[in-house]
Amino acid sequence: PPAPLGFTDVTLNSRNTYEVSRRRSAPEHLPHGATAPAAPAPPPQEPADRARHRGGIASAGSSFAEFFARNFFTKRTKELKPAVQSAPGWKLFGKVPPRENLPKDSKIIQQEYEARTGRMCKPPPPSARRKNIEFEPLSTTALILEDRPANLPAKSVEEALRHRQEYDEMVAEAKKREIKEAHKRKKIMRERFKQEENIASAMVIWVNEILPNWEGMRGTRRVRELWWQGLPPSVRGKVWSLAVGNELNITPELYEIFLSRAKERWKSFSETSSENDIEDAGASVADREASLELIKLDISRTFPSLYIFQKGGPYHDLLHSVLGAYTCYRPDVGYVQGMSFIAAVLILNLEEADAFIAFANLLNKPCQLAFFRVDHSMMLKYFAAFEVFFEENLPKLFLHFKSYSLTPDIYLIDWIFTLYSKSLPLDLACRVWDVFCRDGEEFLFRTGLGILRLYEDILLQMDFIHIAQFLTKLPEDITSEKLFSCIAAIQMQNSNKKWAQVFASLMKDNKEGDKNHSPAPKN
């Protein structure tokens, strides 16, 4: 009869389990000349055989259950072995020498060091230890209190106390800096919250009370005080439009007409290449270079930090359209460098057509028209009026500028051409614009005197070159509170004469001088 099926009890305790099972199941792979052990013959008793068969099945079932209940990749428990010298290991090139000394604890090393030197290292007193210190400097200064590595001798008492003192000094300095910066941040946040609350309350007043009754309330003391504090951004564009006015009676339809004319000229300039064709179209090569190319260059240089007026930005084409339409609307003025900054500020606060209307009316003011048309005689009168109030308010700085022959045109032209939008931060420039729309051209020169007053101490220590460079590019950390406090301290009054009276007297003296120097009529 055939031999009954046998079940091998598979365990993972032996590393040769797989080899043993392979040898038992595959005797043909045994070494040459070896024979597989013969299976034991079953006993002749039938009941015993059945009992053994049932026992085998039961044992097989328990073995399989134990096998599947066990993880296939069980972690082998590490047996605790006595500390003996390990055999040499292997590395890529050569043998790794056996580790002679096991790592010692820092306390053991300290005890050995004390026993060898005979000195006892007392720990620092409990009062010197750190107790729930809320402040920890975010730097590597804390590393000075770390214990030394185990293979180095422990710190001595003197060294530990010195390190403790140095650490406490560094922590105190860092804590002072952190507290100072934290107070500064809190102060800025409080001022910002206060400013936001003032803006929110002012917006309600402007929307519900002032704008519906604009003509009757614009000159009141309450409105002028609110105006000085700065307009809320949500109503700034509307107030600017009302303050500038629309004396030119420009309509959105008129803007579309001049915009289409500008687009036709751009198209003709791009298609035509000969000078005759350009002259037939009503423009010259110089006109094309002065208007189109200059506009493109200035647009890319307008508020470069915002990245919204550069090519591909959301306001690039809009700014190009407003400037091109104005060039066609006022060919006598054309495009002048600096206009792009004024148009950009208006675009940020108004819609496209409204921005063009405000832009055209703003440049039609006497001061802006004199500067953008480069009327030298009018510009000199404005500079002379500015120097009158400069000498009145800042006599020491005025004499310092006179000693270097530093005239106002060196720094005022850039300020007036861009209405301070290029020289000052954008939010501060918008606040200057707020009061400029209220007070007119006088506030532009008053703002210039406020800037000189703010940096008077610094300018008194500079020479000609450094003064010109400093005023051309003002510091970026200038704040509205400091600037407007200096502007408020400027008195626009000279010998009981205000700005308009001083400027009118200069105009009158100039006309009388022209009459005296005019040639006598012939008989």
CSV table of N, CA and C in Angstrom, one decimal, residues 174-304:
chain,number,residue,atom,x,y,z
A,174,ALA,N,19.9,89.4,23.4
A,174,ALA,CA,18.9,88.9,22.4
A,174,ALA,C,17.5,89.2,22.8
A,175,LYS,N,17.2,89.0,24.1
A,175,LYS,CA,15.9,89.3,24.7
A,175,LYS,C,15.5,90.7,24.5
A,176,LYS,N,16.5,91.6,24.8
A,176,LYS,CA,16.2,93.1,24.6
A,176,LYS,C,15.9,93.4,23.1
A,177,ARG,N,16.6,92.8,22.2
A,177,ARG,CA,16.3,93.1,20.8
A,177,ARG,C,15.0,92.5,20.4
A,178,GLU,N,14.7,91.3,20.9
A,178,GLU,CA,13.4,90.7,20.6
A,178,GLU,C,12.2,91.5,21.2
A,179,ILE,N,12.4,92.0,22.4
A,179,ILE,CA,11.3,92.8,23.0
A,179,ILE,C,11.2,94.1,22.3
A,180,LYS,N,12.3,94.7,21.9
A,180,LYS,CA,12.2,96.0,21.2
A,180,LYS,C,11.5,95.8,19.9
A,181,GLU,N,11.9,94.8,19.1
A,181,GLU,CA,11.2,94.6,17.9
A,181,GLU,C,9.7,94.2,18.0
A,182,ALA,N,9.4,93.5,19.1
A,182,ALA,CA,8.0,93.1,19.3
A,182,ALA,C,7.2,94.3,19.7
A,183,HIS,N,7.8,95.3,20.5
A,183,HIS,CA,7.1,96.5,20.8
A,183,HIS,C,6.9,97.4,19.5
A,184,LYS,N,7.9,97.3,18.7
A,184,LYS,CA,7.8,98.1,17.4
A,184,LYS,C,6.7,97.5,16.5
A,185,ARG,N,6.7,96.2,16.4
A,185,ARG,CA,5.6,95.6,15.6
A,185,ARG,C,4.2,95.8,16.2
A,186,LYS,N,4.1,95.8,17.5
A,186,LYS,CA,2.8,96.0,18.1
A,186,LYS,C,2.4,97.5,17.9
A,187,LYS,N,3.4,98.4,17.9
A,187,LYS,CA,3.0,99.8,17.7
A,187,LYS,C,2.6,100.0,16.3
A,188,ILE,N,3.3,99.4,15.3
A,188,ILE,CA,2.9,99.5,13.9
A,188,ILE,C,1.5,98.9,13.7
A,189,MET,N,1.2,97.7,14.3
A,189,MET,CA,-0.1,97.1,14.2
A,189,MET,C,-1.2,98.0,14.8
A,190,ARG,N,-0.9,98.6,16.0
A,190,ARG,CA,-1.9,99.4,16.6
A,190,ARG,C,-2.2,100.7,15.7
A,191,GLU,N,-1.1,101.3,15.1
A,191,GLU,CA,-1.3,102.4,14.3
A,191,GLU,C,-2.1,102.0,13.0
A,192,ARG,N,-1.8,100.8,12.5
A,192,ARG,CA,-2.5,100.3,11.3
A,192,ARG,C,-4.0,100.1,11.6
A,193,PHE,N,-4.3,99.5,12.7
A,193,PHE,CA,-5.7,99.2,13.1
A,193,PHE,C,-6.4,100.5,13.3
A,194,LYS,N,-5.7,101.5,14.0
A,194,LYS,CA,-6.3,102.8,14.2
A,194,LYS,C,-6.6,103.5,12.9
A,195,GLN,N,-5.6,103.4,11.9
A,195,GLN,CA,-5.8,104.0,10.6
A,195,GLN,C,-6.9,103.4,9.9
A,196,GLU,N,-7.0,102.1,9.9
A,196,GLU,CA,-8.1,101.4,9.2
A,196,GLU,C,-9.5,101.8,9.8
A,197,GLU,N,-9.6,101.9,11.1
A,197,GLU,CA,-10.8,102.4,11.8
A,197,GLU,C,-11.2,103.8,11.3
A,198,ASN,N,-10.1,104.6,11.3
A,198,ASN,CA,-10.4,106.0,10.9
A,198,ASN,C,-10.8,106.1,9.4
A,199,ILE,N,-10.2,105.2,8.6
A,199,ILE,CA,-10.6,105.2,7.2
A,199,ILE,C,-12.0,104.7,7.0
A,200,ALA,N,-12.4,103.7,7.8
A,200,ALA,CA,-13.8,103.1,7.7
A,200,ALA,C,-14.8,104.2,8.1
A,201,SER,N,-14.5,104.9,9.2
A,201,SER,CA,-15.5,105.9,9.7
A,201,SER,C,-15.5,107.1,8.7
A,202,ALA,N,-14.3,107.5,8.2
A,202,ALA,CA,-14.3,108.6,7.2
A,202,ALA,C,-15.0,108.2,6.0
A,203,MET,N,-14.9,107.0,5.5
A,203,MET,CA,-15.6,106.6,4.3
A,203,MET,C,-17.1,106.8,4.4
A,204,VAL,N,-17.7,106.4,5.6
A,204,VAL,CA,-19.1,106.6,5.8
A,204,VAL,C,-19.5,108.1,5.7
A,205,ILE,N,-18.6,108.9,6.3
A,205,ILE,CA,-18.9,110.4,6.2
A,205,ILE,C,-18.9,110.9,4.8
A,206,TRP,N,-17.8,110.5,4.1
A,206,TRP,CA,-17.7,110.9,2.7
A,206,TRP,C,-18.8,110.4,1.8
A,207,VAL,N,-19.2,109.2,2.0
A,207,VAL,CA,-20.2,108.6,1.1
A,207,VAL,C,-21.6,109.2,1.4
A,208,ASN,N,-21.9,109.3,2.7
A,208,ASN,CA,-23.3,109.6,3.1
A,208,ASN,C,-23.5,111.1,3.3
A,209,GLU,N,-22.5,111.9,3.6
A,209,GLU,CA,-22.7,113.3,3.9
A,209,GLU,C,-22.0,114.3,2.9
A,210,ILE,N,-20.7,114.0,2.6
A,210,ILE,CA,-20.0,115.0,1.8
A,210,ILE,C,-20.3,114.9,0.3
A,211,LEU,N,-20.1,113.7,-0.3
A,211,LEU,CA,-20.3,113.6,-1.7
A,211,LEU,C,-21.7,114.0,-2.2
A,212,PRO,N,-22.8,113.6,-1.5
A,212,PRO,CA,-24.1,114.1,-2.0
A,212,PRO,C,-24.3,115.6,-1.9
A,213,ASN,N,-23.5,116.3,-1.1
A,213,ASN,CA,-23.6,117.7,-1.0
A,213,ASN,C,-22.2,118.3,-1.2
A,214,TRP,N,-21.6,118.0,-2.4
A,214,TRP,CA,-20.3,118.3,-2.6
A,214,TRP,C,-20.0,119.8,-2.7
A,215,GLU,N,-20.8,120.5,-3.5
A,215,GLU,CA,-20.6,121.9,-3.7
A,215,GLU,C,-20.8,122.7,-2.5
A,216,GLY,N,-21.6,122.3,-1.6
A,216,GLY,CA,-21.9,123.1,-0.4
A,216,GLY,C,-20.9,122.8,0.7
A,217,MET,N,-20.3,121.6,0.7
A,217,MET,CA,-19.5,121.2,1.9
A,217,MET,C,-18.0,121.1,1.6
A,218,ARG,N,-17.6,121.2,0.3
A,218,ARG,CA,-16.2,121.0,0.0
A,218,ARG,C,-15.3,122.1,0.6
A,219,GLY,N,-15.8,123.3,0.9
A,219,GLY,CA,-14.9,124.3,1.5
A,219,GLY,C,-15.1,124.5,3.0
A,220,THR,N,-15.8,123.6,3.6
A,220,THR,CA,-16.0,123.7,5.1
A,220,THR,C,-14.8,123.3,5.8
A,221,ARG,N,-14.7,123.7,7.1
A,221,ARG,CA,-13.5,123.4,7.9
A,221,ARG,C,-13.4,121.9,8.2
A,222,ARG,N,-14.6,121.3,8.4
A,222,ARG,CA,-14.6,119.8,8.7
A,222,ARG,C,-14.1,119.0,7.6
A,223,VAL,N,-14.6,119.3,6.4
A,223,VAL,CA,-14.2,118.6,5.2
A,223,VAL,C,-12.7,118.8,4.9
A,224,ARG,N,-12.2,120.0,5.1
A,224,ARG,CA,-10.8,120.2,4.9
A,224,ARG,C,-9.9,119.4,5.8
A,225,GLU,N,-10.3,119.3,7.1
A,225,GLU,CA,-9.6,118.5,8.0
A,225,GLU,C,-9.6,117.0,7.7
A,226,LEU,N,-10.8,116.5,7.2
A,226,LEU,CA,-10.8,115.1,6.8
A,226,LEU,C,-10.0,114.9,5.5
A,227,TRP,N,-9.9,115.9,4.7
A,227,TRP,CA,-9.1,115.9,3.5
A,227,TRP,C,-7.6,115.8,3.8
A,228,TRP,N,-7.2,116.6,4.8
A,228,TRP,CA,-5.8,116.5,5.2
A,228,TRP,C,-5.4,115.2,5.8
A,229,GLN,N,-6.3,114.5,6.4
A,229,GLN,CA,-6.0,113.2,7.0
A,229,GLN,C,-5.8,112.1,6.0
A,230,GLY,N,-6.3,112.4,4.8
A,230,GLY,CA,-6.2,111.4,3.7
A,230,GLY,C,-7.5,110.9,3.3
A,231,LEU,N,-7.7,110.7,2.0
A,231,LEU,CA,-9.0,110.2,1.5
A,231,LEU,C,-9.1,108.7,1.6
A,232,PRO,N,-10.2,108.1,1.9
A,232,PRO,CA,-10.4,106.7,1.9
A,232,PRO,C,-10.2,106.2,0.4
A,233,PRO,N,-9.5,105.1,0.2
A,233,PRO,CA,-9.2,104.6,-1.1
A,233,PRO,C,-10.5,104.4,-2.0
A,234,SER,N,-11.6,104.0,-1.3
A,234,SER,CA,-12.8,103.7,-2.1
A,234,SER,C,-13.5,104.9,-2.7
A,235,VAL,N,-13.2,106.1,-2.1
A,235,VAL,CA,-13.8,107.4,-2.7
A,235,VAL,C,-12.7,108.3,-3.2
A,236,ARG,N,-11.5,107.9,-3.2
A,236,ARG,CA,-10.4,108.7,-3.7
A,236,ARG,C,-10.5,109.2,-5.1
A,237,GLY,N,-10.8,108.2,-6.0
A,237,GLY,CA,-11.0,108.6,-7.4
A,237,GLY,C,-12.1,109.5,-7.7
A,238,LYS,N,-13.2,109.3,-7.0
A,238,LYS,CA,-14.4,110.2,-7.1
A,238,LYS,C,-14.1,111.6,-6.7
A,239,VAL,N,-13.4,111.7,-5.5
A,239,VAL,CA,-13.1,113.0,-5.0
A,239,VAL,C,-12.1,113.7,-5.9
A,240,TRP,N,-11.1,113.0,-6.4
A,240,TRP,CA,-10.1,113.6,-7.3
A,240,TRP,C,-10.8,114.1,-8.6
A,241,SER,N,-11.8,113.4,-9.1
A,241,SER,CA,-12.5,113.8,-10.4
A,241,SER,C,-13.3,115.1,-10.1
A,242,LEU,N,-13.9,115.1,-8.9
A,242,LEU,CA,-14.7,116.3,-8.6
A,242,LEU,C,-13.8,117.5,-8.3
A,243,ALA,N,-12.7,117.3,-7.7
A,243,ALA,CA,-11.8,118.4,-7.3
A,243,ALA,C,-11.1,119.0,-8.5
A,244,VAL,N,-10.6,118.1,-9.4
A,244,VAL,CA,-9.9,118.5,-10.7
A,244,VAL,C,-10.9,119.2,-11.6
A,245,GLY,N,-12.1,118.7,-11.7
A,245,GLY,CA,-13.1,119.2,-12.6
A,245,GLY,C,-12.9,118.8,-14.0
A,246,ASN,N,-13.8,119.4,-14.9
A,246,ASN,CA,-13.8,119.0,-16.3
A,246,ASN,C,-14.0,120.3,-17.1
A,247,GLU,N,-13.1,121.3,-17.0
A,247,GLU,CA,-13.2,122.5,-17.7
A,247,GLU,C,-13.1,122.3,-19.2
A,248,LEU,N,-12.5,121.3,-19.6
A,248,LEU,CA,-12.3,121.0,-21.1
A,248,LEU,C,-13.6,120.4,-21.7
A,249,ASN,N,-14.5,120.0,-20.8
A,249,ASN,CA,-15.8,119.3,-21.3
A,249,ASN,C,-15.5,118.1,-22.2
A,250,ILE,N,-14.6,117.2,-21.7
A,250,ILE,CA,-14.3,116.0,-22.4
A,250,ILE,C,-15.3,114.9,-22.0
A,251,THR,N,-15.8,114.2,-23.0
A,251,THR,CA,-16.8,113.1,-22.8
A,251,THR,C,-16.1,111.8,-23.1
A,252,PRO,N,-16.7,110.7,-22.6
A,252,PRO,CA,-16.1,109.4,-22.9
A,252,PRO,C,-16.1,109.1,-24.4
A,253,GLU,N,-17.1,109.7,-25.2
A,253,GLU,CA,-17.1,109.5,-26.6
A,253,GLU,C,-16.0,110.2,-27.3
A,254,LEU,N,-15.6,111.4,-26.8
A,254,LEU,CA,-14.5,112.1,-27.3
A,254,LEU,C,-13.2,111.3,-27.1
A,255,TYR,N,-13.1,110.7,-25.9
A,255,TYR,CA,-11.9,109.8,-25.7
A,255,TYR,C,-11.8,108.7,-26.6
A,256,GLU,N,-12.9,108.0,-27.0
A,256,GLU,CA,-12.9,106.9,-27.9
A,256,GLU,C,-12.5,107.4,-29.3
A,257,ILE,N,-12.9,108.6,-29.7
A,257,ILE,CA,-12.5,109.2,-31.0
A,257,ILE,C,-11.0,109.4,-31.1
A,258,PHE,N,-10.4,110.0,-30.0
A,258,PHE,CA,-8.9,110.2,-30.1
A,258,PHE,C,-8.2,108.9,-29.9
A,259,LEU,N,-8.8,107.9,-29.2
A,259,LEU,CA,-8.1,106.6,-29.0
A,259,LEU,C,-8.1,105.9,-30.4
A,260,SER,N,-9.2,106.0,-31.1
A,260,SER,CA,-9.2,105.3,-32.5
A,260,SER,C,-8.2,106.0,-33.4
A,261,ARG,N,-8.1,107.4,-33.2
A,261,ARG,CA,-7.1,108.1,-34.1
A,261,ARG,C,-5.7,107.7,-33.7
A,262,ALA,N,-5.4,107.5,-32.5
A,262,ALA,CA,-4.1,107.1,-32.0
A,262,ALA,C,-3.8,105.7,-32.6
A,263,LYS,N,-4.8,104.8,-32.5
A,263,LYS,CA,-4.5,103.4,-33.0
A,263,LYS,C,-4.3,103.4,-34.5
A,264,GLU,N,-5.0,104.3,-35.3
A,264,GLU,CA,-4.7,104.4,-36.7
A,264,GLU,C,-3.3,104.9,-37.0
A,265,ARG,N,-2.8,105.9,-36.2
A,265,ARG,CA,-1.5,106.4,-36.4
A,265,ARG,C,-0.4,105.3,-36.0
A,266,TRP,N,-0.7,104.5,-35.0
A,266,TRP,CA,0.2,103.4,-34.6
A,266,TRP,C,0.3,102.4,-35.8
A,267,LYS,N,-0.9,102.1,-36.3
A,267,LYS,CA,-0.9,101.2,-37.4
A,267,LYS,C,-0.2,101.7,-38.7
A,268,SER,N,-0.4,103.0,-39.0
A,268,SER,CA,0.3,103.6,-40.1
A,268,SER,C,1.8,103.6,-39.9
A,269,PHE,N,2.2,103.9,-38.7
A,269,PHE,CA,3.6,103.9,-38.4
A,269,PHE,C,4.3,102.6,-38.5
A,270,SER,N,3.5,101.5,-38.2
A,270,SER,CA,4.1,100.2,-38.3
A,270,SER,C,4.1,99.7,-39.7
A,271,GLU,N,3.2,100.2,-40.5
A,271,GLU,CA,3.1,99.7,-41.9
A,271,GLU,C,4.0,100.4,-42.9
A,272,THR,N,4.0,101.8,-42.7
A,272,THR,CA,4.8,102.6,-43.6
A,272,THR,C,6.3,102.6,-43.2
A,273,SER,N,7.1,102.8,-44.1
A,273,SER,CA,8.6,102.8,-43.8
A,273,SER,C,9.2,104.0,-44.4
A,274,SER,N,8.6,104.6,-45.5
A,274,SER,CA,9.3,105.7,-46.1
A,274,SER,C,8.9,107.0,-45.5
A,275,GLU,N,9.7,108.0,-45.5
A,275,GLU,CA,9.4,109.3,-44.9
A,275,GLU,C,8.3,110.0,-45.6
A,276,ASN,N,8.1,109.9,-46.9
A,276,ASN,CA,7.0,110.5,-47.6
A,276,ASN,C,5.7,110.0,-47.2
A,277,ASP,N,5.5,108.7,-47.0
A,277,ASP,CA,4.3,108.2,-46.5
A,277,ASP,C,3.9,108.7,-45.1
A,278,ILE,N,4.9,108.8,-44.3
A,278,ILE,CA,4.7,109.3,-42.9
A,278,ILE,C,4.3,110.8,-43.0
A,279,GLU,N,4.9,111.6,-43.8
A,279,GLU,CA,4.5,113.0,-43.9
A,279,GLU,C,3.1,113.1,-44.5
A,280,ASP,N,2.7,112.2,-45.4
A,280,ASP,CA,1.3,112.3,-45.9
A,280,ASP,C,0.3,111.9,-44.8
A,281,ALA,N,0.7,111.1,-43.9
A,281,ALA,CA,-0.2,110.7,-42.9
A,281,ALA,C,-0.3,111.7,-41.8
A,282,GLY,N,0.5,112.8,-42.0
A,282,GLY,CA,0.3,113.9,-41.0
A,282,GLY,C,1.3,113.9,-39.9
A,283,ALA,N,2.4,113.1,-40.0
A,283,ALA,CA,3.4,113.0,-38.9
A,283,ALA,C,4.7,112.9,-39.5
A,284,SER,N,5.7,113.2,-38.8
A,284,SER,CA,7.1,113.1,-39.2
A,284,SER,C,7.8,112.0,-38.5
A,285,VAL,N,9.0,111.7,-39.0
A,285,VAL,CA,9.8,110.7,-38.3
A,285,VAL,C,10.1,111.1,-36.9
A,286,ALA,N,10.5,112.4,-36.6
A,286,ALA,CA,10.7,112.9,-35.3
A,286,ALA,C,9.5,112.7,-34.4
A,287,ASP,N,8.3,113.0,-35.0
A,287,ASP,CA,7.1,112.8,-34.2
A,287,ASP,C,6.9,111.4,-33.8
A,288,ARG,N,7.2,110.5,-34.7
A,288,ARG,CA,7.0,109.0,-34.4
A,288,ARG,C,8.0,108.6,-33.3
A,289,GLU,N,9.2,109.1,-33.4
A,289,GLU,CA,10.2,108.7,-32.4
A,289,GLU,C,9.9,109.3,-31.0
A,290,ALA,N,9.4,110.6,-31.0
A,290,ALA,CA,9.1,111.3,-29.8
A,290,ALA,C,7.9,110.8,-29.1
A,291,SER,N,6.9,110.3,-29.8
A,291,SER,CA,5.6,109.9,-29.2
A,291,SER,C,5.6,108.4,-29.0
A,292,LEU,N,5.7,107.7,-30.0
A,292,LEU,CA,5.4,106.2,-29.9
A,292,LEU,C,6.6,105.5,-29.2
A,293,GLU,N,7.8,105.7,-29.6
A,293,GLU,CA,8.9,105.0,-29.0
A,293,GLU,C,9.1,105.4,-27.5
A,294,LEU,N,8.9,106.8,-27.3
A,294,LEU,CA,9.1,107.3,-25.9
A,294,LEU,C,8.0,106.7,-25.0
A,295,ILE,N,6.8,106.7,-25.5
A,295,ILE,CA,5.7,106.1,-24.7
A,295,ILE,C,6.0,104.7,-24.3
A,296,LYS,N,6.4,103.9,-25.3
A,296,LYS,CA,6.7,102.5,-25.0
A,296,LYS,C,7.8,102.3,-24.0
A,297,LEU,N,8.9,103.1,-24.1
A,297,LEU,CA,10.0,103.1,-23.1
A,297,LEU,C,9.5,103.5,-21.7
A,298,ASP,N,8.7,104.6,-21.6
A,298,ASP,CA,8.3,105.1,-20.3
A,298,ASP,C,7.3,104.1,-19.7
A,299,ILE,N,6.5,103.5,-20.4
A,299,ILE,CA,5.5,102.5,-19.8
A,299,ILE,C,6.2,101.4,-19.1
A,300,SER,N,7.3,100.9,-19.8
A,300,SER,CA,8.0,99.8,-19.1
A,300,SER,C,8.8,100.2,-17.9
A,301,ARG,N,9.0,101.6,-17.8
A,301,ARG,CA,9.7,102.1,-16.6
A,301,ARG,C,8.8,102.7,-15.6
A,302,THR,N,7.5,102.5,-15.7
A,302,THR,CA,6.5,103.1,-14.8
A,302,THR,C,6.2,102.1,-13.7
A,303,PHE,N,6.5,102.5,-12.5
A,303,PHE,CA,6.3,101.7,-11.3
A,303,PHE,C,6.8,100.2,-11.6
A,304,PRO,N,8.0,100.0,-11.8
A,304,PRO,CA,8.5,98.7,-12.2
A,304,PRO,C,8.3,97.7,-11.1
